[in-house]
Tab-separated table of C-alpha atoms in Angstrom:
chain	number	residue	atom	x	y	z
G	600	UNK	CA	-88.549	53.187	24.716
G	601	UNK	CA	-89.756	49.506	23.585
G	602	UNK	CA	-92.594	48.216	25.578
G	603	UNK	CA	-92.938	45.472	23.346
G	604	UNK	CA	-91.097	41.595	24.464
G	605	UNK	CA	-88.941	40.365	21.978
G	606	UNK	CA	-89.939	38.068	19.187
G	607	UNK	CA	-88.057	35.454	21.463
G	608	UNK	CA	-89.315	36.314	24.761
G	609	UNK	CA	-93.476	36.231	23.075
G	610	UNK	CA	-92.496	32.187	21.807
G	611	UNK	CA	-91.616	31.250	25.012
G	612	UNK	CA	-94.574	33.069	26.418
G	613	UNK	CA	-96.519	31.301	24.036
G	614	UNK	CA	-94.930	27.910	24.954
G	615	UNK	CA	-95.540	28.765	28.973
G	616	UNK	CA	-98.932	29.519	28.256
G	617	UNK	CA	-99.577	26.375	26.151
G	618	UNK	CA	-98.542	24.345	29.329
G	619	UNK	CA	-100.202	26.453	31.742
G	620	UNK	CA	-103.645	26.210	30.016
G	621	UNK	CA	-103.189	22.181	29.236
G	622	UNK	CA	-101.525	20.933	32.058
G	623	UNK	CA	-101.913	23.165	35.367
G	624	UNK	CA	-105.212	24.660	35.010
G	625	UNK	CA	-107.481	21.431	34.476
G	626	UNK	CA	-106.096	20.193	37.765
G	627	UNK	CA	-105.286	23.043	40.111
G	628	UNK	CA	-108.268	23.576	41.838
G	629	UNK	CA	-109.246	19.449	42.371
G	630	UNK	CA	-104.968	19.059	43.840
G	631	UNK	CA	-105.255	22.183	45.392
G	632	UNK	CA	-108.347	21.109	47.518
G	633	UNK	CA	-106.828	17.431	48.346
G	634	UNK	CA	-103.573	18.800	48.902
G	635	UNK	CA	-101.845	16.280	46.276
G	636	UNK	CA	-98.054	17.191	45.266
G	637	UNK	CA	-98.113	18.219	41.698
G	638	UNK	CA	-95.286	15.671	40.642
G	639	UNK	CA	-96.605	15.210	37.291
G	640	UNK	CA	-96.089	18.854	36.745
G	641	UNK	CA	-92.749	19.196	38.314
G	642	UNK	CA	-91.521	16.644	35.716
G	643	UNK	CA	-93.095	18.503	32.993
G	644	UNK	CA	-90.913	21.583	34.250
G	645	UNK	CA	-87.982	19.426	34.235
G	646	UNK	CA	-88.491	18.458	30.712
G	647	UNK	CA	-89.028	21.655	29.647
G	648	UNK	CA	-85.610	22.980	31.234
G	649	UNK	CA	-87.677	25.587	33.667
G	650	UNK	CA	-85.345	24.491	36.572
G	651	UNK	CA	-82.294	25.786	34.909
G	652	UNK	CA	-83.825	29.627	34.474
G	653	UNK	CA	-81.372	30.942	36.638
G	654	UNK	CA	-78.602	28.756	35.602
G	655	UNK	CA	-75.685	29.590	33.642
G	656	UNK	CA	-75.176	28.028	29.984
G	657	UNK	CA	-72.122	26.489	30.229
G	658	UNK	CA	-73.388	24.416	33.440
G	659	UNK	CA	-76.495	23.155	31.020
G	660	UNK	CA	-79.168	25.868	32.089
G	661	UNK	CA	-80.943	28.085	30.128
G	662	UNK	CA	-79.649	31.316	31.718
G	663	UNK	CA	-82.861	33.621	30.977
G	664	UNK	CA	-82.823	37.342	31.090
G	665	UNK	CA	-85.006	39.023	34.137
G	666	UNK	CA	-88.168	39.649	31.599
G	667	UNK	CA	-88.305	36.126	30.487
G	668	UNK	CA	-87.896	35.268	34.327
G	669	UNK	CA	-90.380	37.598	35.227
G	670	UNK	CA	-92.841	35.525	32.122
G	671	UNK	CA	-92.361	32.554	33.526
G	672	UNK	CA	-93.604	33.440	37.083
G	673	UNK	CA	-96.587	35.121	35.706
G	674	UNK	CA	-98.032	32.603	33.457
G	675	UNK	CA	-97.260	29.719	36.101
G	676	UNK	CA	-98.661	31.796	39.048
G	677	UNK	CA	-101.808	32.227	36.525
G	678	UNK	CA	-102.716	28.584	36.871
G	679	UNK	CA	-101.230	27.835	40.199
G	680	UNK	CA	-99.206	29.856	42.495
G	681	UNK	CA	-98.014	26.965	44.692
G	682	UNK	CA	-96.464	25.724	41.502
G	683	UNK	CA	-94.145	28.705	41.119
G	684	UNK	CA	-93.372	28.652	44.522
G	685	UNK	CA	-91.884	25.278	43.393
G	686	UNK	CA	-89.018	26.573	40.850
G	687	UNK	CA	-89.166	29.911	42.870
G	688	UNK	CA	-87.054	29.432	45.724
G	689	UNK	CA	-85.130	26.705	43.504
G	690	UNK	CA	-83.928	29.429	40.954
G	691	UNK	CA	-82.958	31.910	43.371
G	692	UNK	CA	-80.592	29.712	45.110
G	693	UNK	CA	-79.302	28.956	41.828
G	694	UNK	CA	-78.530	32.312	41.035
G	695	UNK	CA	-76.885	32.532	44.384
G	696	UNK	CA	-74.584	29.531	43.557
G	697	UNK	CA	-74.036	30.897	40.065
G	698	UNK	CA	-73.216	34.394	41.185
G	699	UNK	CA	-71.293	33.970	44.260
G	700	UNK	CA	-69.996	30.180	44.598
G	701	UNK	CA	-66.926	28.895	44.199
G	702	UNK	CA	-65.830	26.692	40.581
G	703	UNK	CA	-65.972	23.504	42.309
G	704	UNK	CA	-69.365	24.481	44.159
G	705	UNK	CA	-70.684	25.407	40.496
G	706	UNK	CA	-68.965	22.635	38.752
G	707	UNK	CA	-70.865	20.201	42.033
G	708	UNK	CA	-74.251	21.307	41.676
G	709	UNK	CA	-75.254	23.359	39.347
G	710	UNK	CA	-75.198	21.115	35.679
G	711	UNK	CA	-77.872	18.516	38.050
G	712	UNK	CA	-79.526	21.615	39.564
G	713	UNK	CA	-80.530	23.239	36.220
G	714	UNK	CA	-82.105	19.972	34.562
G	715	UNK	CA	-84.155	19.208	38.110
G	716	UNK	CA	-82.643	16.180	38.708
G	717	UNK	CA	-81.478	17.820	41.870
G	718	UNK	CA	-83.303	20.831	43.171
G	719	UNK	CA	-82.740	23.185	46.336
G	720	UNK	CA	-84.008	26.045	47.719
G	721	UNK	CA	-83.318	28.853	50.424
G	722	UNK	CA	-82.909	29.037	54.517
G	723	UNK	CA	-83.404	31.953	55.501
G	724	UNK	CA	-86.274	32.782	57.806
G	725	UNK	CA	-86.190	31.342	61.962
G	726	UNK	CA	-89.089	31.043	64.242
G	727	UNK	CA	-88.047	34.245	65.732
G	728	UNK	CA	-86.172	36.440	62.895
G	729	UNK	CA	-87.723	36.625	59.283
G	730	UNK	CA	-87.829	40.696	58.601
G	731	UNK	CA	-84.601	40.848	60.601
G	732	UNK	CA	-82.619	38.420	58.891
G	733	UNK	CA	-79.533	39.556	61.313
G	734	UNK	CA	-81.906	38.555	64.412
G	735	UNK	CA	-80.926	34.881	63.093
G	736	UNK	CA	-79.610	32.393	66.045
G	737	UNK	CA	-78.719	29.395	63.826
G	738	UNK	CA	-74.764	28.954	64.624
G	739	UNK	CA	-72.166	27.539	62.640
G	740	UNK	CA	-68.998	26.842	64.387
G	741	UNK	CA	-65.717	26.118	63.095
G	742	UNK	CA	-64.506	22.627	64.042
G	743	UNK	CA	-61.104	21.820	61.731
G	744	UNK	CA	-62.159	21.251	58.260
G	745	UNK	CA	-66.400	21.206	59.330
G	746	UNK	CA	-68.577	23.487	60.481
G	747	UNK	CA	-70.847	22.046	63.222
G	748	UNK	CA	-74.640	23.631	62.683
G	749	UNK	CA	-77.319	24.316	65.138
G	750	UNK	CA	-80.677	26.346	64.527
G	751	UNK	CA	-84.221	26.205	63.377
G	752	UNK	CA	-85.476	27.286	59.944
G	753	UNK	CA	-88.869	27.875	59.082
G	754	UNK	CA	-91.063	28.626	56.080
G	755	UNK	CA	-88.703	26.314	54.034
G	756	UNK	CA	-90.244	25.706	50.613
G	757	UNK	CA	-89.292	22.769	48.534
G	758	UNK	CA	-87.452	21.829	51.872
G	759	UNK	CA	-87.695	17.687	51.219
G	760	UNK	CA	-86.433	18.530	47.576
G	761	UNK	CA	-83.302	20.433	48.803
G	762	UNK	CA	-80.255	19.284	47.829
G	763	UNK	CA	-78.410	20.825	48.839
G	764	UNK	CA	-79.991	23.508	51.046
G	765	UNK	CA	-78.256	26.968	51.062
G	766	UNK	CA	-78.180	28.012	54.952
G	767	UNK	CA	-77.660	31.359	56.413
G	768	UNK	CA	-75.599	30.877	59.422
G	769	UNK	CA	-73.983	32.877	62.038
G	770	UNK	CA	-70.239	32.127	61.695
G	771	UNK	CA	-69.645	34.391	63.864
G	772	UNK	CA	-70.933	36.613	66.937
G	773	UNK	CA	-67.796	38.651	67.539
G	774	UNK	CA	-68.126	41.066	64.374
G	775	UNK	CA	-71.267	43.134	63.577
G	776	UNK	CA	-74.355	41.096	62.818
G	777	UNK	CA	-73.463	42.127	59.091
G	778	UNK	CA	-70.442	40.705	58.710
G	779	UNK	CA	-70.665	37.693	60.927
G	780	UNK	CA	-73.427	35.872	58.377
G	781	UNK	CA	-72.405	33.470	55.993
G	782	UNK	CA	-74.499	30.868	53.709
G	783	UNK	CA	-73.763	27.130	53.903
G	784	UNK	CA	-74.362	24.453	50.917
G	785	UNK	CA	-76.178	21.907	53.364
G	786	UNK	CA	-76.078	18.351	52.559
G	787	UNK	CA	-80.025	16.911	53.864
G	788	UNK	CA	-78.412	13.494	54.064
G	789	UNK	CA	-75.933	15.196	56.778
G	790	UNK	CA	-76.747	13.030	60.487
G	791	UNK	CA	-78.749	15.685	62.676
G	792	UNK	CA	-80.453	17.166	59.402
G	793	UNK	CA	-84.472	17.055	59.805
G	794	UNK	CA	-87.463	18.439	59.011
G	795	UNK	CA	-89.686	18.709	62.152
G	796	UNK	CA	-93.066	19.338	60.425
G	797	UNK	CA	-95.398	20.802	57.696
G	798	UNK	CA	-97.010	24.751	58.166
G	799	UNK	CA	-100.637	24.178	57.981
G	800	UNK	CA	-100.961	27.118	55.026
G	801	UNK	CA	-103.843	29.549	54.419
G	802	UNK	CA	-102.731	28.951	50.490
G	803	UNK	CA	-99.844	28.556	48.514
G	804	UNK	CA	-100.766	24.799	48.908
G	805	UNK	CA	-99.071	22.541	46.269
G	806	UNK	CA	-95.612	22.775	46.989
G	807	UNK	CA	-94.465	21.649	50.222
G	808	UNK	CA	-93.610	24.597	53.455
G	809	UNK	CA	-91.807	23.001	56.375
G	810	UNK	CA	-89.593	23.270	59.614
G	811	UNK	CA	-85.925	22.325	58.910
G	812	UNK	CA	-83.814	21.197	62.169
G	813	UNK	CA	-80.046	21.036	62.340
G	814	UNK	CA	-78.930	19.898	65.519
G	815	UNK	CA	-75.005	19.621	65.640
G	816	UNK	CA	-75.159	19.256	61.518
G	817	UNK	CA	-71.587	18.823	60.497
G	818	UNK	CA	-70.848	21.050	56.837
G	819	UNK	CA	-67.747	20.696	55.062
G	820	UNK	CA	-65.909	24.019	55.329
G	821	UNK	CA	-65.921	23.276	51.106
G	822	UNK	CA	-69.466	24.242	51.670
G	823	UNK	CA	-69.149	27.741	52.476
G	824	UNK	CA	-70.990	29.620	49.290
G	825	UNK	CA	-67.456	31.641	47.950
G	826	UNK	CA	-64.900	30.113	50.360
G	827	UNK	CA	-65.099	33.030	52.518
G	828	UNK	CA	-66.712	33.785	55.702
G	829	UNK	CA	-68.753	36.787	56.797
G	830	UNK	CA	-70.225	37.534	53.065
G	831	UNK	CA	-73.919	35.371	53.589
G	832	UNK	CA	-75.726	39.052	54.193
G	833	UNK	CA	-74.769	40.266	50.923
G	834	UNK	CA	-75.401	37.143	49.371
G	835	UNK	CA	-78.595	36.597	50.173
G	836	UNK	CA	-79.466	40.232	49.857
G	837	UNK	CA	-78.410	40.596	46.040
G	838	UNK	CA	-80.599	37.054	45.786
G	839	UNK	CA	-83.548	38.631	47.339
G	840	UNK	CA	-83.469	41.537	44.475
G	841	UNK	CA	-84.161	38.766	42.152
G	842	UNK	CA	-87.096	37.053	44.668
G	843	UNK	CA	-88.659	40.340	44.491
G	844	UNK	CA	-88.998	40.244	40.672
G	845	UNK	CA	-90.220	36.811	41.046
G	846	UNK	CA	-93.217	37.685	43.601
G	847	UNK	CA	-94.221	40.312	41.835
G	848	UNK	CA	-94.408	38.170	38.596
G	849	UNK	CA	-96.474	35.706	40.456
G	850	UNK	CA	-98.601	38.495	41.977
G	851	UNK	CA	-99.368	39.917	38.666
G	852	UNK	CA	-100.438	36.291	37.458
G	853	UNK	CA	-102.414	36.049	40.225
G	854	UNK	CA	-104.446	39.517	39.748
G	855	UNK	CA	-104.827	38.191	36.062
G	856	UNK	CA	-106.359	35.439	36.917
G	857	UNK	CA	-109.070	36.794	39.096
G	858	UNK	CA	-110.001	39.043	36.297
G	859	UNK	CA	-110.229	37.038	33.677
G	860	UNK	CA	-112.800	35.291	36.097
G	861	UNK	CA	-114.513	38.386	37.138
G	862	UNK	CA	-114.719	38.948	33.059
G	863	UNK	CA	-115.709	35.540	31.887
G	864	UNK	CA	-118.418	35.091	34.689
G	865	UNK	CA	-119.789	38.741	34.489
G	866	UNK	CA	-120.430	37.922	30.543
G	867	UNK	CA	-122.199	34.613	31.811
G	868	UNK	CA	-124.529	35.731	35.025
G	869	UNK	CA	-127.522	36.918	34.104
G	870	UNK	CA	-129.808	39.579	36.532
G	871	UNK	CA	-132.642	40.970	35.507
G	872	UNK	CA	-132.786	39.318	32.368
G	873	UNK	CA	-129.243	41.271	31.334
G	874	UNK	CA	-125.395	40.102	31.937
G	875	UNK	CA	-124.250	41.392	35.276
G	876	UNK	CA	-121.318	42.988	32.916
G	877	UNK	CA	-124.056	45.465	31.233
G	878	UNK	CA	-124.235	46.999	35.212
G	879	UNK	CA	-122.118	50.133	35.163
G	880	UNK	CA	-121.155	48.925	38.942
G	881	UNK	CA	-119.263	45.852	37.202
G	882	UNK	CA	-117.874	47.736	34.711
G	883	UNK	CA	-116.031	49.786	37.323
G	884	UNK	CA	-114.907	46.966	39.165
G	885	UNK	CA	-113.720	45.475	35.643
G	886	UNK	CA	-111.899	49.129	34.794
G	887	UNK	CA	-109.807	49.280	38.039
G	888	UNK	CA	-108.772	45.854	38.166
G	889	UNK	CA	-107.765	45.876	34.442
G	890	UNK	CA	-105.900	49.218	34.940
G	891	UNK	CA	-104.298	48.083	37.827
G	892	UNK	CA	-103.235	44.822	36.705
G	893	UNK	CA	-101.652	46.576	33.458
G	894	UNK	CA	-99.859	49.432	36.237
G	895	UNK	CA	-98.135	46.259	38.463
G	896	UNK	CA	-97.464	44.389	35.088
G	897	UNK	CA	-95.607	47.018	33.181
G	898	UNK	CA	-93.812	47.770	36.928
G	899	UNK	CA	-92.476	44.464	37.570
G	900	UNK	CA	-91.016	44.418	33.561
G	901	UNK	CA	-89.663	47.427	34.017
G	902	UNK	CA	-87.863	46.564	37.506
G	903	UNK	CA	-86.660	43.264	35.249
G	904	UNK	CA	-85.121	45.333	32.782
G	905	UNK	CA	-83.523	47.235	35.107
G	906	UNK	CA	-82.035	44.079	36.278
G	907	UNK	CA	-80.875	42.671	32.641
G	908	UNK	CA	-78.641	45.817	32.339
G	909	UNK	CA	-76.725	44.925	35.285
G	910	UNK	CA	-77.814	47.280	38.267
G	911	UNK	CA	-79.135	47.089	41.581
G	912	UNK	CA	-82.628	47.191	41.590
G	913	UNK	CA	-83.590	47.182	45.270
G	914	UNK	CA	-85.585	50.400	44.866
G	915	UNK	CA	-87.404	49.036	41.971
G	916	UNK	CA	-87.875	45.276	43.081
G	917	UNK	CA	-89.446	46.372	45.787
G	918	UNK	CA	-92.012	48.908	44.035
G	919	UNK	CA	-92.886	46.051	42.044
G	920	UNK	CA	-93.472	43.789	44.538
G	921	UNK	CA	-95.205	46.147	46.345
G	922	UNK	CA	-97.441	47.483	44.394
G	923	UNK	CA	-97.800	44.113	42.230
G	924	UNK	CA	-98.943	41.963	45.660
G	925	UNK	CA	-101.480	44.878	46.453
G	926	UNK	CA	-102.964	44.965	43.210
G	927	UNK	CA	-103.420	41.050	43.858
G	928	UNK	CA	-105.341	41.240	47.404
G	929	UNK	CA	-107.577	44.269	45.346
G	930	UNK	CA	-108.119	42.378	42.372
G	931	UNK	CA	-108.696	38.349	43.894
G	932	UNK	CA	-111.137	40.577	46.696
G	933	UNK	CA	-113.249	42.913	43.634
G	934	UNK	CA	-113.174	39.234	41.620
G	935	UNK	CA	-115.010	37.541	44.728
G	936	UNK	CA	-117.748	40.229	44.718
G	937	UNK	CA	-118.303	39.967	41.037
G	938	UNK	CA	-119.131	36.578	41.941
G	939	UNK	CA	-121.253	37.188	44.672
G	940	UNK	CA	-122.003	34.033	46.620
G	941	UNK	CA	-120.413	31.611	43.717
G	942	UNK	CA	-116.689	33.334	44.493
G	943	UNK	CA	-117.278	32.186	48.165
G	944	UNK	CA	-117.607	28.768	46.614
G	945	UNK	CA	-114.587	26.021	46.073
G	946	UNK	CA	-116.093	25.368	43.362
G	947	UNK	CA	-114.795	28.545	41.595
G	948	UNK	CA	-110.843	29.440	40.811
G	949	UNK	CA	-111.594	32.581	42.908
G	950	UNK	CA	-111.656	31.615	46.670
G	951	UNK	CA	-108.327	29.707	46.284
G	952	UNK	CA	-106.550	33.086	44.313
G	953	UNK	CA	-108.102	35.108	47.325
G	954	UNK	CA	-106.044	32.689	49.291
G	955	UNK	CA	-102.921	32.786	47.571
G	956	UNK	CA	-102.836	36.833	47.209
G	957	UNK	CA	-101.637	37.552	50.793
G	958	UNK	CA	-98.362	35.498	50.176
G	959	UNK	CA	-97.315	37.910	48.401
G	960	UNK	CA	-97.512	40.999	50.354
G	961	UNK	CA	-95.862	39.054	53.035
G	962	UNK	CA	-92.986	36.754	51.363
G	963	UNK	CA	-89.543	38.029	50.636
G	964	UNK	CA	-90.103	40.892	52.644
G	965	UNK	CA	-93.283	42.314	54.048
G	966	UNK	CA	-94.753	45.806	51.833
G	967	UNK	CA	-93.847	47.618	54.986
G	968	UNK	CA	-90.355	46.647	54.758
G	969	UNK	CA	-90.925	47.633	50.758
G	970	UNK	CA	-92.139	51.043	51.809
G	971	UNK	CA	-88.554	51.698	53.832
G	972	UNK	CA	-86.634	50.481	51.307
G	973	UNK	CA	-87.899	52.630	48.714
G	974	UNK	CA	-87.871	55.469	50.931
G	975	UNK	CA	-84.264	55.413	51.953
G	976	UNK	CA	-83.655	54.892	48.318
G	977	UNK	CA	-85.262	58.033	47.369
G	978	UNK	CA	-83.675	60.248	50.527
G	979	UNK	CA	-80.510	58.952	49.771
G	980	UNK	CA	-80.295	60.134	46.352
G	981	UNK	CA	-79.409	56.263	45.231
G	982	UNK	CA	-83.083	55.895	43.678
G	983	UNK	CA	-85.263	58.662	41.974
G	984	UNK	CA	-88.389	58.690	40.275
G	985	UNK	CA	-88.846	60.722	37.324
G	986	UNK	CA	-86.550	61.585	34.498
């Protein structure tokens, strides 16, 4: 039992961090505030090959195991969460592409998708179905050699960067909801392709969250993610597994970052002529956040591993993001009252992490849906706990 990263895996740690520290964290808070795209830092991913995480070698990616995956979201999250969210929906719809396209789909989009020249992202969630992804009413209907699309999607990030844009369609309403889902590789230059508007956001401000429209899109039937019909619901699931490494990651950078506040200002604020960090009341809030932040850490590594040696990890993606987006409302909450008025303040990193933790017990499945997940794991017999 190694709980130690490789000597690999703590370099490009290192590397992450270097960037985080020098080129996100000087600017988050003033772009976070004015609501400025962070271009400058999107090209700085680019160079640095981020955009290919989930990208095979041979198409020009860097193909990263889960753990280093997992270290990227962290550290990002850390200085800005909308940032992640950025390469976040972009690498999961890479691994889709990678694990379940056809050649010519890889061969098409993948060697432009890994270096960010091209990016996408994922369609998944309607105004009316999000949970229930097999609630979805967006049709695609066979017309010769097109499909012709028709739906709304909603909570579409990086949804003006998308190209293309992986769709979850109903191809058809005949078999069981199941089997009658497929995912389409949607050209946004396609006529009847639009984005209808912006979600004003709580947080996760940075990257851009939108409305997409297809009215009578027509797809290529090339387009179909694998060439065959009625397999978009596994898909997507076995891409989700990876999402919910991914928000955990980010929720664990998130949590970090509201203690290493909480730490740095309780050393700094003075109260009755001592630092507010020589009150045992501090020191307890300091304890449970560091404990608890060390807890969702080692359990989203662990649900990585998992994933590196080749097995479903649905029970254990979702106890990581689970527990991982708790321990972020906890920690960027305790880190406000450390503060005291100043973490109320926009002037201080905390009030926009308080903002940003809630994402993360909602996105990619709410904890709830977490909770049953890991519970029919467990009564099936498919998951355990314990040795």
């Amino acid at each position: 039992m190694d709980f130690e990263l490789t000597d690999e895996q703590k370099a490009f740690r290192e590397t992450l961090r270097t960037f985080v520290d020098k080129e996100i964290v000087p600017v988050a808070t003033e772009w976070e505030h004015s609501g400025r795209y962070p271009a400058e830092i999107v090209e700085k991913m680019k160079q640095m090959g981020l955009f290919g995480l989930s990208v095979p070698e041979e198409y020009g990616g860097l193909e990263a195991d889960m753990v280093t995956f997992a270290l990227v979201f962290e550290e990002i999250a850390r200085g800005w969460m909308g940032v992640a969210g950025t390469i976040g929906s972009h690498s999961l719809a890479c691994w889709m592409i990678a694990r379940h396209g056809t050649d010519e789909q890889k061969r098409r989009h993948l060697p432009d998708l890994a270096t960010g020249a091209r990016r996408t992202a994922i369609a998944l969630t309607e105004p009316w179905a999000g949970t229930d992804l097999q609630g979805i009413q967006t049709r695609a209907v066979r017309d010769g050699d097109h499909y012709v699309v028709t739906g709304t999607k909603t909570w579409i990030t990086n949804a003006r960067h998308a190209d293309p844009l992986p769709v979850l369609v109903k191809t058809s309403v005949e078999q069981p909801a199941h089997r009658g889902m497929s995912v389409l590789l949607v050209d946004p230059a396609s006529p009847g392709f639009g984005i209808s508007r912006d979600l004003p956001k709580l947080g996760y401000k940075g990257t851009e969250t939108c409305e997409v429209v297809l009215d009578e899109v027509r797809v290529p039937v090339s387009a179909l993610l694998g060439g065959v019909e009625g397999r978009g619901m596994q898909q997507v699931l076995g891409g989700l597994e990876m999402g919910r490494i991914n928000i955990a990651a980010r929720a664990v950078g998130v949590a970090q970052a509201a203690y290493d506040a909480a730490l740095a200002y309780s050393r700094e604020r003075t109260a009755f002529g001592r630092p507010i960090s020589d009150f045992q009341a501090i020191q307890l809030k300091l304890a449970d956040m560091a404990t608890e932040i060390q807890a969702a850490r080692l359990l989203t590594y662990w649900a990585a591993s998992q994933a590196d040696g080749g097995r479903r990890v649905d029970m254990e993606a979702g106890m990581a993001k689970y527990f991982a987006s708790e321990v972020a409302l906890k920690a960027s909450l305790e880190s406000m009252r450390v503060h005291g008025g100043y973490g109320y303040s926009q002037e201080f990193v905390v009030e926009r992490l308080y903002r940003d933790a809630p994402l993360m017990a909602i996105g990619e499945g709410t904890n709830d849906v977490q909770r049953m997940v890991i519970a029919r794991a467990l009564i099936s017999g498919k998951g355990k706990v314990g040795w």
